[in-house]
Amino acid sequence: MLKQSIVVAALVAAAWTAPAEARDQIRIVGSSTVYPFATAVAEQFGKTTSFKTPVVESTGSGGGLKLFCAGVGIEHPDIANASRRIKKSEVEQCKKNGVTDVVEVRVGYDGIVVANSKASAQMKISRQQLFLALAKDVPAGEGKLQPNPYKMWSDVDPSLPKIKIEVLGPPPTSGTRDAFAELAMEGGCKKIKWIAALKKSDKKKYKAVCHSVREDGAYVEAGENDVLIVRKLEANPDAFGIFGFSFLDQNADKIQGALVDGVAPEFEKISSGEYPVSRSLQFYVKKAHVGSVPGIKEYLAEFTSEKAWGPEGYLADKGLIPMSDEERKKWGSEANGLVVNVNEKMM
Amino acid sequence: MSEVVQVGTPSAAGRPVAVRDTKALVAKSLKRRYAAERRFRLYGVAAIAFAGFCVAVLFVTIFSNGYTAFWQTNIRLDVTLYPQDIDPQGDRSPKALSTANYQKLIKQAFGDLFPDVQNRREKRKLFDMISPGATFVIRDMVLKDPGLIGKRVQISVPLSDDIDQFAKGFIKAETPESERRVKDAQIDWFQRLKDRDLVVTEFNSTFFTAGDSREPELAGILGAIMGSVFTMIVTLAISFPLAVGASIYLEEFAPKNKWTQLIEVNINNLAAVPSIVFGLLGLAVFLNFFNLPRSAPLVGGMVLALMTLPTIIIAARAALKAVPPSIREAALGMGASPVQVVFHHVLPLSMPGILTGTIIGMAQALGETAPLLMIGMVAFIVDIPGSPVDPATVMPVQIYLWSDSPERAFVERTSAAIMVLLCFLIVMNALAVVLRKKFERRW
């Protein structure tokens, strides 16, 4: 037992001295949606340069930005990945903790798809129908709301199939859910005139109406694991699932994406912005760490190189939807020039 | 036994008293009692059979999903190491050797096998069939032995995960081309490679010697195993002495008063606290206050030690309590001091129980992921950790991360990693049995 105590003491002593040394490894936190792309770049970067492979944590966009904004210094991460843009409150939090010079780098797009098993017919749905099928409260005449009464898709609109509404999707902690609520639900919600008018008069209520997802069992929170959703869709041909495009891309032999507002979730259509439910993916770099942590500039160069984020690059192979040539040029030059482009005014 | 007895008492209503033959009565109830006994045994057998069935289903599913991950479809490639490509300066400097364009060599060698493929798009499809890891195989060979430059070597490099999945039958040629990741042309090329006997299925040693990777064919579990080992060492080193010390004091020396009672209640409560709470505690205390490094097995081990402490303390106290008082009294009677009584007699005798508790606690800690999320061990880490302060992840976290990866080939690797984790658990439990047998004493 004495021996063990010595080991413990030695370990603690070793740990005590460790943080005092400089860090020689980039630390990245953030979104689980950007994780597959950031890790692919990190691995490539580690193998082709003399720097160590960066450590990439999957914490979710919000959790990552919180860690990122906690301060400047080697105990804080250098880069935060996010599947949504940084919020005003987060910029303020950053500023309060001394993180002032932040570089935003957009890397590409991700489409959110509504998919079902290949065993059943492909769905054609509008965002308004999606909102009506999945909202907690739906409009019942001018200015009135009622709890969602729709049980079948055909109740929402006779053109939709006569099957029970059953949608598997991410939980509220997920960035995918945020983006889905904002792009698909709100997108459909504001097509109803009196709700759109609410946006000006009562913004809080507008958000509550448009973003609340029903809780009566028709929408099933399936956890953050998208692979699981794909498996469940295979087993149940009547169910639909909501997840990122890369999962549809990798499982195109088993599942198919629904046409939203008449546009199929295809690579080119998401890239061009034609597909309505798509969002940008980005990461944030702490400029103060460039120089004290080796390799950040080179990591940016790797991420923004054509062989990574270009239309033929290895990230496209992983399911990232690349930006247009002009956008890549703009974001690439800002990233490599370390142009501070995050401030409170951008919101 | 044939005499007639009165059974039952006169009822309040004064109805005639029932008089029965005991033998008949016993015979009658006996049948019922036997039936009840048989039923109960049947329930027991059914329960065990059901449990066994579930375990069998679990194991069969994991095994049938995962055994294919231990094999990898490779290609034998003859690569000429042209000196002008690797080392144009001719000075054999390590920097030139490590940054040379080995990809070109691989592409050349692989392209030579298909002289008819000239179109740029087609070529891209062709080179997609080879894992990007092939480049590093060549690089490592050259770095190890620069004398190879200028020679022609035969190497065995992995094919890409999609081709591997096709070869294993998980991607079927019958599905329409637009829906599968392996294109018709690639299937055709793969067939040609097979006809020329260049495709080999080899044991997937990468899986046991590499760290994590985004390319399934290059991903391995060693990084996570090392992370788990370091974490467990730290957990054991902290929790075992602390828990044994605490339980000896509480059981053998502490006065029985309100304070010790309070401590006891708290220990029992701690055993039921959800593990994520320990993670939050670790984040607040170890990382934010003591500034220990993030993602380090040291911190992971410390957090898990807190989690396993109550489990070991409860088991150890039960084991100490089970040592008969006569042993203590006899030792005291022979003139041993209380400390001698404990360390010479009581502790050795209670060791089997304490060790069982420790191993159960450690096995729990080995499978834990939730508290590690908070301290940054749920992360993509390629480098294999060499010490408890290097960034690392652990086996269950690796399983979780792989299970959430879109690439099809990670499905089998997830199951394979579960098998490795199960092996570890079985070894630990076997160790518990052996230790218990070794120390066990009867009185």
PDB file of C-alpha atoms in Angstrom, chain A residues 101-236:
ATOM      1  CA  ASP A 101      -9.683  38.537 -31.500  1.00  0.00           C
ATOM      2  CA  VAL A 102     -11.681  35.718 -33.010  1.00  0.00           C
ATOM      3  CA  VAL A 103     -11.507  34.582 -36.622  1.00  0.00           C
ATOM      4  CA  GLU A 104     -14.559  32.952 -38.127  1.00  0.00           C
ATOM      5  CA  VAL A 105     -13.962  30.423 -40.894  1.00  0.00           C
ATOM      6  CA  ARG A 106     -16.886  28.987 -42.791  1.00  0.00           C
ATOM      7  CA  VAL A 107     -16.020  25.563 -44.152  1.00  0.00           C
ATOM      8  CA  GLY A 108     -19.076  24.431 -46.063  1.00  0.00           C
ATOM      9  CA  TYR A 109     -22.692  23.453 -45.784  1.00  0.00           C
ATOM     10  CA  ASP A 110     -24.733  20.652 -44.353  1.00  0.00           C
ATOM     11  CA  GLY A 111     -28.217  19.744 -45.458  1.00  0.00           C
ATOM     12  CA  ILE A 112     -30.739  18.416 -42.977  1.00  0.00           C
ATOM     13  CA  VAL A 113     -32.792  15.694 -44.568  1.00  0.00           C
ATOM     14  CA  VAL A 114     -36.145  14.132 -43.794  1.00  0.00           C
ATOM     15  CA  ALA A 115     -35.700  10.555 -44.895  1.00  0.00           C
ATOM     16  CA  ASN A 116     -37.475   7.223 -44.877  1.00  0.00           C
ATOM     17  CA  SER A 117     -36.780   3.647 -45.844  1.00  0.00           C
ATOM     18  CA  LYS A 118     -36.402   2.729 -49.502  1.00  0.00           C
ATOM     19  CA  ALA A 119     -39.123   0.163 -48.912  1.00  0.00           C
ATOM     20  CA  SER A 120     -41.793   2.845 -49.018  1.00  0.00           C
ATOM     21  CA  ALA A 121     -42.551   5.693 -51.400  1.00  0.00           C
ATOM     22  CA  GLN A 122     -40.529   8.889 -51.510  1.00  0.00           C
ATOM     23  CA  MET A 123     -42.224  11.771 -49.706  1.00  0.00           C
ATOM     24  CA  LYS A 124     -42.859  15.161 -51.246  1.00  0.00           C
ATOM     25  CA  ILE A 125     -43.493  17.705 -48.572  1.00  0.00           C
ATOM     26  CA  SER A 126     -43.448  21.463 -48.095  1.00  0.00           C
ATOM     27  CA  ARG A 127     -41.987  23.217 -45.105  1.00  0.00           C
ATOM     28  CA  GLN A 128     -45.430  24.390 -44.103  1.00  0.00           C
ATOM     29  CA  GLN A 129     -46.684  20.802 -44.056  1.00  0.00           C
ATOM     30  CA  LEU A 130     -43.645  19.802 -42.004  1.00  0.00           C
ATOM     31  CA  PHE A 131     -44.438  22.543 -39.515  1.00  0.00           C
ATOM     32  CA  LEU A 132     -48.083  21.498 -39.283  1.00  0.00           C
ATOM     33  CA  ALA A 133     -47.152  17.861 -38.800  1.00  0.00           C
ATOM     34  CA  LEU A 134     -44.516  18.430 -36.128  1.00  0.00           C
ATOM     35  CA  ALA A 135     -45.420  21.618 -34.232  1.00  0.00           C
ATOM     36  CA  LYS A 136     -46.677  21.424 -30.696  1.00  0.00           C
ATOM     37  CA  ASP A 137     -49.518  23.858 -31.395  1.00  0.00           C
ATOM     38  CA  VAL A 138     -50.958  24.486 -34.810  1.00  0.00           C
ATOM     39  CA  PRO A 139     -53.095  27.399 -35.931  1.00  0.00           C
ATOM     40  CA  ALA A 140     -56.828  26.945 -35.786  1.00  0.00           C
ATOM     41  CA  GLY A 141     -58.165  29.917 -37.687  1.00  0.00           C
ATOM     42  CA  GLU A 142     -56.941  33.492 -37.424  1.00  0.00           C
ATOM     43  CA  GLY A 143     -54.945  34.207 -34.259  1.00  0.00           C
ATOM     44  CA  LYS A 144     -55.882  30.988 -32.501  1.00  0.00           C
ATOM     45  CA  LEU A 145     -53.825  27.942 -31.650  1.00  0.00           C
ATOM     46  CA  GLN A 146     -54.788  24.395 -30.805  1.00  0.00           C
ATOM     47  CA  PRO A 147     -52.715  21.404 -29.688  1.00  0.00           C
ATOM     48  CA  ASN A 148     -51.600  19.481 -32.728  1.00  0.00           C
ATOM     49  CA  PRO A 149     -54.551  17.233 -33.697  1.00  0.00           C
ATOM     50  CA  TYR A 150     -52.953  15.539 -36.718  1.00  0.00           C
ATOM     51  CA  LYS A 151     -52.397  11.812 -36.393  1.00  0.00           C
ATOM     52  CA  MET A 152     -51.813  10.874 -40.032  1.00  0.00           C
ATOM     53  CA  TRP A 153     -49.805  12.668 -42.682  1.00  0.00           C
ATOM     54  CA  SER A 154     -52.966  12.766 -44.778  1.00  0.00           C
ATOM     55  CA  ASP A 155     -54.669  14.776 -42.007  1.00  0.00           C
ATOM     56  CA  VAL A 156     -52.167  17.554 -42.614  1.00  0.00           C
ATOM     57  CA  ASP A 157     -52.726  17.571 -46.324  1.00  0.00           C
ATOM     58  CA  PRO A 158     -54.677  15.063 -48.424  1.00  0.00           C
ATOM     59  CA  SER A 159     -51.803  14.896 -50.905  1.00  0.00           C
ATOM     60  CA  LEU A 160     -49.575  13.280 -48.282  1.00  0.00           C
ATOM     61  CA  PRO A 161     -49.613   9.504 -47.702  1.00  0.00           C
ATOM     62  CA  LYS A 162     -52.135   7.911 -45.394  1.00  0.00           C
ATOM     63  CA  ILE A 163     -49.700   6.748 -42.753  1.00  0.00           C
ATOM     64  CA  LYS A 164     -49.208   7.580 -39.093  1.00  0.00           C
ATOM     65  CA  ILE A 165     -46.949  10.531 -38.333  1.00  0.00           C
ATOM     66  CA  GLU A 166     -43.836   9.088 -36.759  1.00  0.00           C
ATOM     67  CA  VAL A 167     -40.632  11.078 -36.965  1.00  0.00           C
ATOM     68  CA  LEU A 168     -37.328  10.159 -35.311  1.00  0.00           C
ATOM     69  CA  GLY A 169     -35.100  13.121 -34.723  1.00  0.00           C
ATOM     70  CA  PRO A 170     -32.410  14.668 -32.566  1.00  0.00           C
ATOM     71  CA  PRO A 171     -33.038  15.891 -28.995  1.00  0.00           C
ATOM     72  CA  PRO A 172     -33.123  19.608 -28.070  1.00  0.00           C
ATOM     73  CA  THR A 173     -29.439  19.590 -27.036  1.00  0.00           C
ATOM     74  CA  SER A 174     -28.413  18.999 -30.611  1.00  0.00           C
ATOM     75  CA  GLY A 175     -27.379  21.656 -33.097  1.00  0.00           C
ATOM     76  CA  THR A 176     -29.163  19.683 -35.797  1.00  0.00           C
ATOM     77  CA  ARG A 177     -32.418  20.149 -33.905  1.00  0.00           C
ATOM     78  CA  ASP A 178     -31.810  23.910 -33.577  1.00  0.00           C
ATOM     79  CA  ALA A 179     -31.139  24.178 -37.269  1.00  0.00           C
ATOM     80  CA  PHE A 180     -34.139  22.048 -38.177  1.00  0.00           C
ATOM     81  CA  ALA A 181     -36.426  24.177 -35.995  1.00  0.00           C
ATOM     82  CA  GLU A 182     -35.048  27.359 -37.492  1.00  0.00           C
ATOM     83  CA  LEU A 183     -34.892  26.372 -41.149  1.00  0.00           C
ATOM     84  CA  ALA A 184     -37.684  23.894 -41.660  1.00  0.00           C
ATOM     85  CA  MET A 185     -40.230  24.584 -38.941  1.00  0.00           C
ATOM     86  CA  GLU A 186     -39.872  28.348 -38.849  1.00  0.00           C
ATOM     87  CA  GLY A 187     -39.556  28.403 -42.606  1.00  0.00           C
ATOM     88  CA  GLY A 188     -42.963  26.760 -42.873  1.00  0.00           C
ATOM     89  CA  CYS A 189     -44.414  28.599 -39.933  1.00  0.00           C
ATOM     90  CA  LYS A 190     -43.869  32.061 -41.273  1.00  0.00           C
ATOM     91  CA  LYS A 191     -45.808  31.187 -44.406  1.00  0.00           C
ATOM     92  CA  ILE A 192     -48.908  31.469 -42.260  1.00  0.00           C
ATOM     93  CA  LYS A 193     -49.602  35.175 -42.404  1.00  0.00           C
ATOM     94  CA  TRP A 194     -50.818  35.990 -38.927  1.00  0.00           C
ATOM     95  CA  ILE A 195     -47.920  34.093 -37.351  1.00  0.00           C
ATOM     96  CA  ALA A 196     -45.477  35.959 -39.571  1.00  0.00           C
ATOM     97  CA  ALA A 197     -47.052  39.176 -38.295  1.00  0.00           C
ATOM     98  CA  LEU A 198     -46.388  38.010 -34.742  1.00  0.00           C
ATOM     99  CA  LYS A 199     -42.669  38.264 -35.407  1.00  0.00           C
ATOM    100  CA  LYS A 200     -42.885  42.020 -35.148  1.00  0.00           C
ATOM    101  CA  SER A 201     -45.474  42.330 -32.395  1.00  0.00           C
ATOM    102  CA  ASP A 202     -44.517  39.490 -30.058  1.00  0.00           C
ATOM    103  CA  LYS A 203     -41.190  37.942 -30.959  1.00  0.00           C
ATOM    104  CA  LYS A 204     -41.143  35.593 -28.005  1.00  0.00           C
ATOM    105  CA  LYS A 205     -44.488  34.073 -28.850  1.00  0.00           C
ATOM    106  CA  TYR A 206     -43.516  33.824 -32.509  1.00  0.00           C
ATOM    107  CA  LYS A 207     -40.465  31.792 -31.569  1.00  0.00           C
ATOM    108  CA  ALA A 208     -42.405  29.612 -29.159  1.00  0.00           C
ATOM    109  CA  VAL A 209     -45.010  28.817 -31.802  1.00  0.00           C
ATOM    110  CA  CYS A 210     -42.572  28.196 -34.617  1.00  0.00           C
ATOM    111  CA  HIS A 211     -39.845  26.293 -32.749  1.00  0.00           C
ATOM    112  CA  SER A 212     -41.836  24.042 -30.383  1.00  0.00           C
ATOM    113  CA  VAL A 213     -41.923  20.426 -31.453  1.00  0.00           C
ATOM    114  CA  ARG A 214     -44.847  18.228 -30.424  1.00  0.00           C
ATOM    115  CA  GLU A 215     -44.398  16.031 -27.390  1.00  0.00           C
ATOM    116  CA  ASP A 216     -47.265  13.588 -27.814  1.00  0.00           C
ATOM    117  CA  GLY A 217     -45.169  10.774 -29.216  1.00  0.00           C
ATOM    118  CA  ALA A 218     -45.376  11.559 -32.921  1.00  0.00           C
ATOM    119  CA  TYR A 219     -41.886  13.064 -32.739  1.00  0.00           C
ATOM    120  CA  VAL A 220     -39.486  10.627 -31.112  1.00  0.00           C
ATOM    121  CA  GLU A 221     -36.236  11.922 -29.716  1.00  0.00           C
ATOM    122  CA  ALA A 222     -33.779   9.317 -30.879  1.00  0.00           C
ATOM    123  CA  GLY A 223     -30.638  10.618 -29.242  1.00  0.00           C
ATOM    124  CA  GLU A 224     -27.614  12.112 -30.918  1.00  0.00           C
ATOM    125  CA  ASN A 225     -26.788   8.880 -32.672  1.00  0.00           C
ATOM    126  CA  ASP A 226     -27.741   9.237 -36.311  1.00  0.00           C
ATOM    127  CA  VAL A 227     -26.628   5.718 -37.199  1.00  0.00           C
ATOM    128  CA  LEU A 228     -29.281   4.457 -34.816  1.00  0.00           C
ATOM    129  CA  ILE A 229     -31.978   6.488 -36.568  1.00  0.00           C
ATOM    130  CA  VAL A 230     -30.942   5.011 -39.911  1.00  0.00           C
ATOM    131  CA  ARG A 231     -31.251   1.497 -38.477  1.00  0.00           C
ATOM    132  CA  LYS A 232     -34.673   2.225 -37.032  1.00  0.00           C
ATOM    133  CA  LEU A 233     -35.886   3.572 -40.374  1.00  0.00           C
ATOM    134  CA  GLU A 234     -34.801   0.363 -42.032  1.00  0.00           C
ATOM    135  CA  ALA A 235     -36.837  -1.634 -39.537  1.00  0.00           C
ATOM    136  CA  ASN A 236     -39.908   0.578 -39.753  1.00  0.00           C
TER     137      ASN A 236
END
